[in-house]
Coordinates of C-alpha atoms in Angstrom, one line a residue:
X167 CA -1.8 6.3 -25.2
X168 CA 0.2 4.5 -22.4
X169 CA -0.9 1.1 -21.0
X170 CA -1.1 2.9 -18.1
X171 CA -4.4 4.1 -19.4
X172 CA -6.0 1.2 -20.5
X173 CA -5.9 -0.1 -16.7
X174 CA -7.5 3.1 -15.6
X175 CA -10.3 2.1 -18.3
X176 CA -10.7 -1.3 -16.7
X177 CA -10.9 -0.1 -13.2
X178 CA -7.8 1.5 -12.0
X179 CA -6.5 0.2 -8.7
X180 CA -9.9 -2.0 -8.0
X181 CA -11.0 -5.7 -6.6
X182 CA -8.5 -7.4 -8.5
X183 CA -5.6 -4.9 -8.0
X184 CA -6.1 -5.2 -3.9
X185 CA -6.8 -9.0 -4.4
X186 CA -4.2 -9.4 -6.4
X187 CA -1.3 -7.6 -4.7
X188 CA -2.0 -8.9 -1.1
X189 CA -1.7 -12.6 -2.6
X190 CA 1.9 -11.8 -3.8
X191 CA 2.6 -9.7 -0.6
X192 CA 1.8 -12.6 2.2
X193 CA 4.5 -15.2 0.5
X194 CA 7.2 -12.0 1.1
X195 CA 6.2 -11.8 4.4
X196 CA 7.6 -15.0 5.6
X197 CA 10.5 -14.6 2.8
X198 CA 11.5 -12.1 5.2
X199 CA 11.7 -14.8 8.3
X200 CA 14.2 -17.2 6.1
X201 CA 16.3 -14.0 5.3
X202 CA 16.9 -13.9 9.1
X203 CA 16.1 -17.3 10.3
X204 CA 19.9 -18.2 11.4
X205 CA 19.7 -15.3 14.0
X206 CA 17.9 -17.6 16.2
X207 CA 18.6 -21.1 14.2
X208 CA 22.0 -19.8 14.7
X209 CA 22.0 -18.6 18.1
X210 CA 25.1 -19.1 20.1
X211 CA 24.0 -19.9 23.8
X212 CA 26.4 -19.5 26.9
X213 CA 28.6 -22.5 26.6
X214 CA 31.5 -23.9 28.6
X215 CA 34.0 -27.0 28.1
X216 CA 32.5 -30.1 29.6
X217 CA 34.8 -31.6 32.1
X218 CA 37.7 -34.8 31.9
X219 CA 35.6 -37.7 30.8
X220 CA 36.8 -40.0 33.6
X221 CA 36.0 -37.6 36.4
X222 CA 34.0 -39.5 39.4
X223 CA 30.6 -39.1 39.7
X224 CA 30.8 -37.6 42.9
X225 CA 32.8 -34.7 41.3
X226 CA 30.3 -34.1 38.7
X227 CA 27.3 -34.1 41.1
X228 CA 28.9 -30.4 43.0
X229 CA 28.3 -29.0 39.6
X230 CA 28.8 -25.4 40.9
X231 CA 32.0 -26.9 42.6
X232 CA 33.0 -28.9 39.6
X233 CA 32.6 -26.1 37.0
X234 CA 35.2 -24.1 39.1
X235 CA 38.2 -26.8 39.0
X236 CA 38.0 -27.5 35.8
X237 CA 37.1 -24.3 33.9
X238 CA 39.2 -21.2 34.3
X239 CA 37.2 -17.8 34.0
X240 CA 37.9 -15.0 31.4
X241 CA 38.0 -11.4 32.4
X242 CA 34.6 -10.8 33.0
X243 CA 34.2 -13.7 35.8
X244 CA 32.6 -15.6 33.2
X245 CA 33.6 -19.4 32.7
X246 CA 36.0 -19.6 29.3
X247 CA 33.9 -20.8 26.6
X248 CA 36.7 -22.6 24.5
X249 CA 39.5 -23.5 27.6
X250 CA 39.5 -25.7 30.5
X251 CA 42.7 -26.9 33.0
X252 CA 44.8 -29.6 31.8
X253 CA 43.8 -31.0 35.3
X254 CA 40.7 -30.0 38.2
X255 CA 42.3 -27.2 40.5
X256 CA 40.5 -28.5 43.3
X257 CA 41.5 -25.5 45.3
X258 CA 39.3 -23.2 43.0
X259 CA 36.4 -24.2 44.8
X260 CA 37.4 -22.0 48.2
X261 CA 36.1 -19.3 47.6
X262 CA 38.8 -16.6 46.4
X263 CA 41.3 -19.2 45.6
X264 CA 43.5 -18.4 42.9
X265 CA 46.2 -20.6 40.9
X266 CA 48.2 -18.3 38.6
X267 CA 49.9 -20.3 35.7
X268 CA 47.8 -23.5 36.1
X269 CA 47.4 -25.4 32.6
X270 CA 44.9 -25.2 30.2
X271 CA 43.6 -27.5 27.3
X272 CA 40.8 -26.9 24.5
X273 CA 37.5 -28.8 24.9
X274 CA 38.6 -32.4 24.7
X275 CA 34.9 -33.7 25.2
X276 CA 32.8 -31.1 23.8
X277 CA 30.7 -28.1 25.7
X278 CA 28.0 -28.0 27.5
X279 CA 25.5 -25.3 26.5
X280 CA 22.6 -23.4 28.5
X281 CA 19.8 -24.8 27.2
X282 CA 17.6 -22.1 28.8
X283 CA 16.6 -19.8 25.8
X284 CA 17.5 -22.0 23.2
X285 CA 16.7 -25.4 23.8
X286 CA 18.4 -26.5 20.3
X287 CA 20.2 -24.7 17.3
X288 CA 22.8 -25.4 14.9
X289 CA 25.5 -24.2 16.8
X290 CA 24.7 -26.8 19.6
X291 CA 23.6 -29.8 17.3
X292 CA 26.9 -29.5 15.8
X293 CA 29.4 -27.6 18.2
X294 CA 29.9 -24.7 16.0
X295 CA 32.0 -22.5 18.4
X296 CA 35.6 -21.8 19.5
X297 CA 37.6 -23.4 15.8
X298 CA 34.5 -24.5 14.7
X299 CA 32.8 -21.0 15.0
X300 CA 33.5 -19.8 11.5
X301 CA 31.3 -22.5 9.9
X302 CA 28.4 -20.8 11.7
X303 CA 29.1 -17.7 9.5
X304 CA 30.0 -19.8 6.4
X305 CA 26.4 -21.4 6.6
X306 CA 24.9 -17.7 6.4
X307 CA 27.3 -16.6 3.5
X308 CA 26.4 -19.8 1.4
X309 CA 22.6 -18.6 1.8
X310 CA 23.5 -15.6 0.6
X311 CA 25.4 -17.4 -2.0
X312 CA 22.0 -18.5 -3.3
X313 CA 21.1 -15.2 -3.3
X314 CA 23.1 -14.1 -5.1
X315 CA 22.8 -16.8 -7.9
X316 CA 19.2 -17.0 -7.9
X317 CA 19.0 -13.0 -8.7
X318 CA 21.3 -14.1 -11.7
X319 CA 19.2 -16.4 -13.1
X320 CA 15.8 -15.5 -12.2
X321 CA 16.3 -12.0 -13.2
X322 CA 17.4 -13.2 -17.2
X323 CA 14.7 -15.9 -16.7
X324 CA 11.9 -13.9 -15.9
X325 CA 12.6 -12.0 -19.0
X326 CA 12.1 -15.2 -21.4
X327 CA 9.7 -16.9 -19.9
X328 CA 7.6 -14.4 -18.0
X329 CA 7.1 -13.7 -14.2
X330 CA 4.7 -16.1 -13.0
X331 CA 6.7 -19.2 -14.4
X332 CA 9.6 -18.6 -12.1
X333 CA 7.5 -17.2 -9.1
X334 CA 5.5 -20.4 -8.9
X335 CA 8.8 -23.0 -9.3
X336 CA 10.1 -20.4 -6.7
X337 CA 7.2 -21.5 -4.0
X338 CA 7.6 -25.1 -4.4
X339 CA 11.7 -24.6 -4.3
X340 CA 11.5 -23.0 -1.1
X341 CA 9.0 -25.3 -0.1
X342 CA 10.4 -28.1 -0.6
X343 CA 13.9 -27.2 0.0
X344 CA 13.3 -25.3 3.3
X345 CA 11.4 -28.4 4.7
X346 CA 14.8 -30.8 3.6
X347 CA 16.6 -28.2 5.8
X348 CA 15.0 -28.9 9.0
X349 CA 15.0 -32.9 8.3
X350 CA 18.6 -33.8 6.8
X351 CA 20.7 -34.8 10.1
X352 CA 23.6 -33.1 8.8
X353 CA 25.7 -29.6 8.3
X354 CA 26.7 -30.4 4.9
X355 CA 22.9 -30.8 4.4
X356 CA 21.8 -27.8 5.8
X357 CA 24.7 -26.0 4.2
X358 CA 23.1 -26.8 0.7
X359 CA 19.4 -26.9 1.2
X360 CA 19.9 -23.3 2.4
X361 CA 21.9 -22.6 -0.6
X362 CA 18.3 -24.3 -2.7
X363 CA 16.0 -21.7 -0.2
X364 CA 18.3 -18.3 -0.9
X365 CA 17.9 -18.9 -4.5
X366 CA 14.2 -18.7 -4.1
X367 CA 14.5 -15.3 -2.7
X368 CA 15.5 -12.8 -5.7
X369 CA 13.4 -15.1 -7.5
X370 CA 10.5 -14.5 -5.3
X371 CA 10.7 -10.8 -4.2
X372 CA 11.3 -9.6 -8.1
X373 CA 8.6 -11.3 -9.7
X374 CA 5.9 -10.2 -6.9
X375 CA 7.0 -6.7 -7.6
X376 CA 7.5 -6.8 -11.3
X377 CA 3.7 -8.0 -11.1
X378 CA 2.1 -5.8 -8.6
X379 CA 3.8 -3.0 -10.5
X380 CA 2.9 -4.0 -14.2
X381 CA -0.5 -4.9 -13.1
X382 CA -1.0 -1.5 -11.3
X383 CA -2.0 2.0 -12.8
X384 CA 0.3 4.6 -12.4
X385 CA -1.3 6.5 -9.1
X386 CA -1.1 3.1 -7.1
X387 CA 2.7 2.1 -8.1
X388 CA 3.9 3.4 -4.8
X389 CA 1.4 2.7 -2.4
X390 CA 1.7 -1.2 -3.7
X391 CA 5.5 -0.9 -3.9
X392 CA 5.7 0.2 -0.3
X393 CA 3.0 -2.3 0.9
X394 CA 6.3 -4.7 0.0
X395 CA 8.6 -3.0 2.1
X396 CA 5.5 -3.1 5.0
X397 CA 5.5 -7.0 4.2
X398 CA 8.7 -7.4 4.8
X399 CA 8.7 -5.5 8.2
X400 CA 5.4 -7.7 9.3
X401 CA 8.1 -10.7 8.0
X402 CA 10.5 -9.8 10.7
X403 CA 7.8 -9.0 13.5
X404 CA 6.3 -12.7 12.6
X405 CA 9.6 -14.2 12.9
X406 CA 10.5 -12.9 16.2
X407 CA 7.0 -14.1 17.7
X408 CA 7.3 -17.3 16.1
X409 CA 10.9 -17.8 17.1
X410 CA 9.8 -17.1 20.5
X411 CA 7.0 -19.3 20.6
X412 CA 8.6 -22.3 18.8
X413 CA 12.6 -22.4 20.4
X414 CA 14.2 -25.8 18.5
X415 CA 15.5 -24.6 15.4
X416 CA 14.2 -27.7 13.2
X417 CA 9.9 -26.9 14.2
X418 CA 11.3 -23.1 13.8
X419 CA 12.6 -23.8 10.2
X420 CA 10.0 -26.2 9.4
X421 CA 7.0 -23.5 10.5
X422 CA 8.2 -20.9 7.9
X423 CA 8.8 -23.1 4.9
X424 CA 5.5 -25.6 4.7
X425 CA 3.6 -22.4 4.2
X426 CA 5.1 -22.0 0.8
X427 CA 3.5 -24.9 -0.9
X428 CA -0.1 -23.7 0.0
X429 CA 1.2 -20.2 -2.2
X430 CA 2.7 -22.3 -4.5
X431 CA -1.2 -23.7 -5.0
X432 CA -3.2 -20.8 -5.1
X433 CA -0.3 -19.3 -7.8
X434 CA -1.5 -20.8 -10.3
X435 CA -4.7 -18.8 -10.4
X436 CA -2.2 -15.4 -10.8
X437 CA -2.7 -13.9 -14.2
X438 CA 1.0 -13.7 -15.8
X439 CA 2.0 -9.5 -16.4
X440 CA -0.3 -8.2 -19.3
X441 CA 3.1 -6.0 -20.9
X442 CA 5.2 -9.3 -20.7
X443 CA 2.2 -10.8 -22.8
X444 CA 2.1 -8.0 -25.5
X445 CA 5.8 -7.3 -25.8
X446 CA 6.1 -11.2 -26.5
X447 CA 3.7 -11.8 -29.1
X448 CA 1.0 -13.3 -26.5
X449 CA -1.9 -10.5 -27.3
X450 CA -4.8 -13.5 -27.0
X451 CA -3.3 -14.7 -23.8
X452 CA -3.3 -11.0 -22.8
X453 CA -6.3 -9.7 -24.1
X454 CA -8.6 -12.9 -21.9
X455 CA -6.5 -12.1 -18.8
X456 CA -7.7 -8.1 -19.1
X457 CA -11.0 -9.2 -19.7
X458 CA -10.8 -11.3 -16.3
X459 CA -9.9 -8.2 -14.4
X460 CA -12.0 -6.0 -15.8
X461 CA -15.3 -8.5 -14.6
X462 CA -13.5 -8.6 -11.2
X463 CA -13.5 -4.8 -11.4
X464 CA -17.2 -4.5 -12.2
X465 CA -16.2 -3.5 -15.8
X466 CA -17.2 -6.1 -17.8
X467 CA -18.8 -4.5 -20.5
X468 CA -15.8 -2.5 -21.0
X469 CA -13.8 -5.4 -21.3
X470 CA -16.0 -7.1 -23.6
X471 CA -15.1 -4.1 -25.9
X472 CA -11.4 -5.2 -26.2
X473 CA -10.0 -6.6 -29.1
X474 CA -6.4 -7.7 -30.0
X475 CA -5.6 -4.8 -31.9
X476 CA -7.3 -2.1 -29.3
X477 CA -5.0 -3.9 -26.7
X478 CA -1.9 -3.6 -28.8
X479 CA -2.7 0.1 -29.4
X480 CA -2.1 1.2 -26.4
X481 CA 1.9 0.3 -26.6
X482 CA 2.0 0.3 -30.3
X483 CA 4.1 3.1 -30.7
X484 CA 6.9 0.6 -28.2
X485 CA 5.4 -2.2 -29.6
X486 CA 7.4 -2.1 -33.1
X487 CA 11.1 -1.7 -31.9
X488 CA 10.5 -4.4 -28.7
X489 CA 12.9 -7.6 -29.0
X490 CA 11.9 -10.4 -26.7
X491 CA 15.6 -11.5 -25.8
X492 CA 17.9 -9.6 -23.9
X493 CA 21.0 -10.0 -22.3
X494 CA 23.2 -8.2 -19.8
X495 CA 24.6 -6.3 -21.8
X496 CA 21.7 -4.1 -22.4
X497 CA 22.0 -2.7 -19.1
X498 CA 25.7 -1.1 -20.8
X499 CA 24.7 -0.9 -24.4
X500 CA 23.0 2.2 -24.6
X501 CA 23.8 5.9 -22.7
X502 CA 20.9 6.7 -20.2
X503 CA 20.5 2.6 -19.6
X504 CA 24.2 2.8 -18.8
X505 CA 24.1 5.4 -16.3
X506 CA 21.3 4.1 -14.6
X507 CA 22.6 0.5 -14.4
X508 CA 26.2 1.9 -12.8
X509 CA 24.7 4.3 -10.2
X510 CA 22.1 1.3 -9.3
X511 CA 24.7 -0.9 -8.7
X512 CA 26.6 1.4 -6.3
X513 CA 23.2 2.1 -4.1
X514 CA 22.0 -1.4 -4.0
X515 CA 25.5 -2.7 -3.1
X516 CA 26.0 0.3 -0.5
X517 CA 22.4 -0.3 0.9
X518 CA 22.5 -4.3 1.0
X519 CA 26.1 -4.3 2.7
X520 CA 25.3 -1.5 5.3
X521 CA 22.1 -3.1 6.2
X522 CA 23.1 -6.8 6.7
X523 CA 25.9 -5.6 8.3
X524 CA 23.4 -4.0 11.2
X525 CA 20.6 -7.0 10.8
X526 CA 22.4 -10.3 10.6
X527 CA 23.7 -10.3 14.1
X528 CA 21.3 -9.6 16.9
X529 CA 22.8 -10.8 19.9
X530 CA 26.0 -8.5 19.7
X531 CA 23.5 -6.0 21.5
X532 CA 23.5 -8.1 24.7
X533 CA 19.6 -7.9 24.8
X534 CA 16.8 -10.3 24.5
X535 CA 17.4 -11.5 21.0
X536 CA 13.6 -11.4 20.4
X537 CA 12.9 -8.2 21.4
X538 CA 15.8 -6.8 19.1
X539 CA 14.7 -8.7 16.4
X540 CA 10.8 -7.4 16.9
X541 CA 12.5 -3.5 17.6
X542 CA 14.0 -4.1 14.1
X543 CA 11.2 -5.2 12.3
X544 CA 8.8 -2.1 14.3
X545 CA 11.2 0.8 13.7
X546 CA 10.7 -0.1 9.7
X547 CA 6.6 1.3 10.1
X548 CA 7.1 4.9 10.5
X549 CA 10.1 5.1 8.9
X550 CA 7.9 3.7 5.8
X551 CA 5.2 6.2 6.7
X552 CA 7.3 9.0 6.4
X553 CA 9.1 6.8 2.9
X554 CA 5.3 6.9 1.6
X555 CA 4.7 10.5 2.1
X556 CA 7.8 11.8 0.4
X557 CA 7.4 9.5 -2.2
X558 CA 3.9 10.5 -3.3
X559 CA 4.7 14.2 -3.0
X560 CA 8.3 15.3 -3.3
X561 CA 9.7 12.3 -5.4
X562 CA 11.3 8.6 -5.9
X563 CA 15.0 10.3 -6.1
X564 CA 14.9 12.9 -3.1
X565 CA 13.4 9.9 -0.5
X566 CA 16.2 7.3 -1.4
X567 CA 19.2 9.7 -1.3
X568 CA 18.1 11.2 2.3
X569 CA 17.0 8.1 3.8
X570 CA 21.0 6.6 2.9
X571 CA 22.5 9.8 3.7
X572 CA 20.6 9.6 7.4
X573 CA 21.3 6.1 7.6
X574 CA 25.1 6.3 7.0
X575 CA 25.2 9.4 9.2
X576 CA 24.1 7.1 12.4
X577 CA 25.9 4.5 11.5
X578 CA 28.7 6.7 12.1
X579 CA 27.7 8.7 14.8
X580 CA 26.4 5.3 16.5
X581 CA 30.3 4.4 17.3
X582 CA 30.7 7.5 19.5
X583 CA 28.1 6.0 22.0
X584 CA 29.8 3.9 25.1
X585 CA 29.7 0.1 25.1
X586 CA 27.9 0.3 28.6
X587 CA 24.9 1.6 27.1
X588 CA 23.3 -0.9 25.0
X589 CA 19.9 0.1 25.0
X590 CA 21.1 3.4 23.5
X591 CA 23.5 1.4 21.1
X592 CA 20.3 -0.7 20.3
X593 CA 18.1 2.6 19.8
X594 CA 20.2 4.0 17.3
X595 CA 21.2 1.3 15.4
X596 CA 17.2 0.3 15.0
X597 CA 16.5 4.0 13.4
X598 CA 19.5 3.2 11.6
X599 CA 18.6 -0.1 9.6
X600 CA 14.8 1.7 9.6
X601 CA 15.9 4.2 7.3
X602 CA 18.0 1.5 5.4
X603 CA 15.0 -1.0 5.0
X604 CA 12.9 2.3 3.9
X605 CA 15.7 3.6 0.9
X606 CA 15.8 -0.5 0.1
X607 CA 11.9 -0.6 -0.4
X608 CA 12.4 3.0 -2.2
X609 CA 14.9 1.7 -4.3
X610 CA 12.7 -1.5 -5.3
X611 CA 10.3 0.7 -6.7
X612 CA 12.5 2.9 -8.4
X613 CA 14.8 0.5 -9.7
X614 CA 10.9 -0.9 -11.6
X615 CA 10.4 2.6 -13.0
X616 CA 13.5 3.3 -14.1
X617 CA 14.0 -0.3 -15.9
X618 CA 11.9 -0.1 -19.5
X619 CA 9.9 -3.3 -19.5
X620 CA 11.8 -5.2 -22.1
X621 CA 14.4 -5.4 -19.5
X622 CA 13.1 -4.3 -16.2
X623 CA 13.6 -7.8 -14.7
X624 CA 17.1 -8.3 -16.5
X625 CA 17.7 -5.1 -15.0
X626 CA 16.0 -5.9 -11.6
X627 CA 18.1 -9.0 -11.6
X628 CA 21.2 -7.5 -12.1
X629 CA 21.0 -4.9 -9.2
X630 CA 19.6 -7.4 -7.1
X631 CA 22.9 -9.3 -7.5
X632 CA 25.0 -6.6 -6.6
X633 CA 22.8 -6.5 -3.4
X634 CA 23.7 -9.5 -2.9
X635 CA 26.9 -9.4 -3.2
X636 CA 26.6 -6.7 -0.6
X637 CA 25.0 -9.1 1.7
X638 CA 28.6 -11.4 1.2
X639 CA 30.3 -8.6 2.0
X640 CA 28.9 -7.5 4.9
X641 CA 30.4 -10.2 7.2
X642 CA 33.8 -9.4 5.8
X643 CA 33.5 -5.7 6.7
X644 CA 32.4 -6.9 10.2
X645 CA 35.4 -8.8 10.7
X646 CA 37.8 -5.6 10.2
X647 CA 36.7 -4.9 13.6
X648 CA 39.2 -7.7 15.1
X649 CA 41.7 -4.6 13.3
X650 CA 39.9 -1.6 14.3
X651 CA 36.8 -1.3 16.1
X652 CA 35.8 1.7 14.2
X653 CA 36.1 -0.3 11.1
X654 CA 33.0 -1.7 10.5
X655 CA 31.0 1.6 11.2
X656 CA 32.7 3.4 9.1
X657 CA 32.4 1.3 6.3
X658 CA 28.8 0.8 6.4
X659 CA 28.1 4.6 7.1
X660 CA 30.5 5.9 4.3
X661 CA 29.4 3.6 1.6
X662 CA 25.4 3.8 2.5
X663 CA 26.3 7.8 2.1
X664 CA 28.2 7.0 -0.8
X665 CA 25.1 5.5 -2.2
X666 CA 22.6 8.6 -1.6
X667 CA 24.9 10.7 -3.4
X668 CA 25.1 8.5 -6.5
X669 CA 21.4 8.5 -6.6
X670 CA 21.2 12.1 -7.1
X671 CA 22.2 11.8 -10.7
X672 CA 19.2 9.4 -11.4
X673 CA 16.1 11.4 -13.1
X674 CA 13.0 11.6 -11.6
X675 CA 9.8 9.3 -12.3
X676 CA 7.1 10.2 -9.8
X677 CA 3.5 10.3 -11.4
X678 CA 5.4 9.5 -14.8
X679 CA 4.0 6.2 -16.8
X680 CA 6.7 3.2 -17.1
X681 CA 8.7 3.0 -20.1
X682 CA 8.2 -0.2 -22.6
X683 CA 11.5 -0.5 -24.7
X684 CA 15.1 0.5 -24.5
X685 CA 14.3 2.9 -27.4
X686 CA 11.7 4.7 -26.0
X687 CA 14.1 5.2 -22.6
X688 CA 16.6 6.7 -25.1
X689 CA 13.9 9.3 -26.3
X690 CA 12.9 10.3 -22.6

């Protein structure tokens, strides 16, 4: 009999399964505000060089007059953001006065910013614009950096030392660390204090799901694996309201981080994964956490039935040829694990690459930041609807591979549509990173089912990474567009297409009971 069973016997999805999963489900929720914090801690507001130091004061007072001497315009009439004159062309201020030739310095005495939708960020605490504007980009990729490590090591970690463990250390890391970033006075400081808060995130997101997932019977694995992907998309949607309602980017940082210490309380009351337990030995610890459940479930006589060996039955048939270490190179070692680990790590890098590559800068779309932010976070719901639907009846395998193929497609097709109409633009590229946030979500789940559990998070981890890895490359692939503005579409679209093709050759696991060993995968 599968363990699958045994839940059903205790309950099925009941009290403790709803309980249970929305607990995990809230902490990913503002996980999903850090992931895109620095579009608004980030923002780069109008900005122009301030004028010669030892200007008079009488000068500086005809600001409208002043700002016209001393700062040429660029080609759309706007004031140059990184230039001024050498000296004030006081002839400018007629108006349409021109001085052809006249000489031009970089911004000896800093900029002066518009303070009017963003009264601080990064980028004005520490100048990061004109040869300081790469830094703004490095501070994102060194998050991602922390990513990237942190699905390294969480994913082996979670494997030795169980899920909980590394999913409470995770809350008071981010906690702790995301707090340090909004109080340390410097960009070295926030540089590695956001390195500390990425890490948290692999560690975070693949624990909650390992957990929902191996505490859940078979018929609610994809309702509760979606219900992450919706917990995400309410992330964004809180984000964008409290960006807008809190504008310096120190309370902003600080408002989504002190949360994390009250989950890192209330984790402790989290029962660790019941197949971790019985694959390691632990059947005592295991067999008082199922009886827990079943009195939440109203089943406590059935619980009271357990015993050890009834427990151990129902995965005794896994239970014989289960190691508890593994490494990364089970993910290669055997043939049907090998396939699945290579085509994962082409979809999660395709996906993650293509769909930072759309999120991770908002105000290229010349609209209210906020709105765009809370346009990408909406367009995820009925994209996820529709994700649900197909999931449930027609399959894990057919909803991932359509979903990237459609994504890629618009991606594509989205470079076709004039510069002049940004709304448009906007529109397509939201239905765009809607289906890419569904096939992510998709893939989550799949990645879970496919994974036997003596090394689902090893193997969790180790896709995660390559998505992360797609997250560094993302702003690489942007760049190509100083080359070719067709560049960066047609990377995302091509490899996010790429990746629904490679996950045609992946089998099937809709309505099918998750696998406990290596072995048993094999046999399947």
């Amino acid at each position: 009999m599968a363990f699958t069973d045994l839940l059903d016997t205790l309950g099925g999805v009941g009290r403790f399964q709803l309980i249970y999963t929305a607990l995990l489900l809230v902490p990913c929720s503002l996980l999903a505000c850090h992931n895109f914090l620095q579009n608004f801690t980030a923002a780069v507001p109008p900005h122009h060089c301030r004028g010669p130091a030892n200007a008079t004061l009488a000068a500086k007072n005809d600001s409208e007059g002043w700002l016209r001497a001393t700062v040429p315009l660029d080609q759309a009439g706007t004031p140059e953001q990184c230039q001024r004159f050498a000296d004030p062309q006081w002839a400018l201020r007629i108006p349409n006065a021109s001085i052809p030739g006249a000489a031009t310095e970089d911004c000896m005495d800093g900029w002066v910013y518009d303070h009017s939708v963003f009264p601080a960020t990064i980028v004005t605490e520490w100048d990061l614009v004109c040869e300081a504007r790469s830094l703004r980009d490095l501070a994102q990729s060194i998050y991602m950096a922390g990513v990237l490590l942190g699905a390294a090591v969480f994913g082996g970690l979670s494997d030795r030392l169980g899920r909980k463990a590394p999913l409470i250390w995770s809350y008071l890391q981010l906690a702790v660390s995301g707090a340090a970033t909004a109080y340390f006075g410097s960009f070295s400081a926030y540089c590695a204090f956001r390195f500390l808060t990425g890490m948290t995130f692999s560690g975070i997101i693949l624990n909650s799901l390992s957990l929902v997932v191996e505490w859940m019977p078979t018929r609610g694995r994809t309702v509760a694996g979606v219900l992450l992907g919706f917990s995400f998309t309410t992330g964004q949607v809180i984000l964008a309201t409290v960006a807008y309602l809190i504008r310096p980017w120190r309370w902003l940082q600080f408002s989504v981080s002190a949360p994390f210490l009250v989950f890192f309380l209330y984790s402790w009351w989290l029962p660790e994964s019941p197949r971790w337990l019985l694959l390691h030995g632990k059947s005592q610890l295991a067999l008082q956490n199922l009886r827990k459940v079943a009195a939440i479930n109203g089943r406590k006589e059935e619980g009271e039935r357990l015993t050890k060996e009834v427990v151990s039955s129902y995965i005794q048939s896994e239970f014989a040829s289960s190691r508890t270490s593994s490494s990364v190179l089970d993910l290669f070692r055997t043939p049907a694990i090998r396939k699945v680990t290579c085509c994962l790590m082409i979809v999660w890098f395709s996906n993650s690459v293509a769909y930072y590559g759309l999120a991770m800068d908002l105000q290229k779309f010349r609209l209210s930041i906020y709105l765009v932010q809370a346009l990408f976070g909406v367009i995820d719901i009925p994209a996820m609807l529709v994700a649900t639907a197909t999931m449930i009846y027609v399959g894990r395998r057919a909803t991932v591979a359509s979903f990237l193929i459609l994504a890629g497609s618009m991606v594509i097709a989205n470079m076709f549509v004039p510069e002049d109409m940004q709304i448009l633009r906007t529109a397509q590229a939201a239905l765009g990173k809607g289906c890419l946030a569904s096939s992510f979500i998709c893939v989550y789940l799949f990645t879970g089912e496919l994974y036997p559990t003596e090394i689902r998070q090893m193997g969790m981890g180790f896709a995660s990474v390559n998505a992360r890895l797609g997250g560094l490359a993302a702003p690489l692939v942007t760049t190509l567009g100083e080359i070719s503005p067709i560049m960066p579409p047609v990377g995302f679209g091509a490899t996010s297409i790429l990746a629904g093709l490679a996950i045609c050759l992946l089998m099937e696991t809709r309505n099918m009971p998750l696998v406990e060993t290596i072995e048993a995968m094999e046999r399947r």
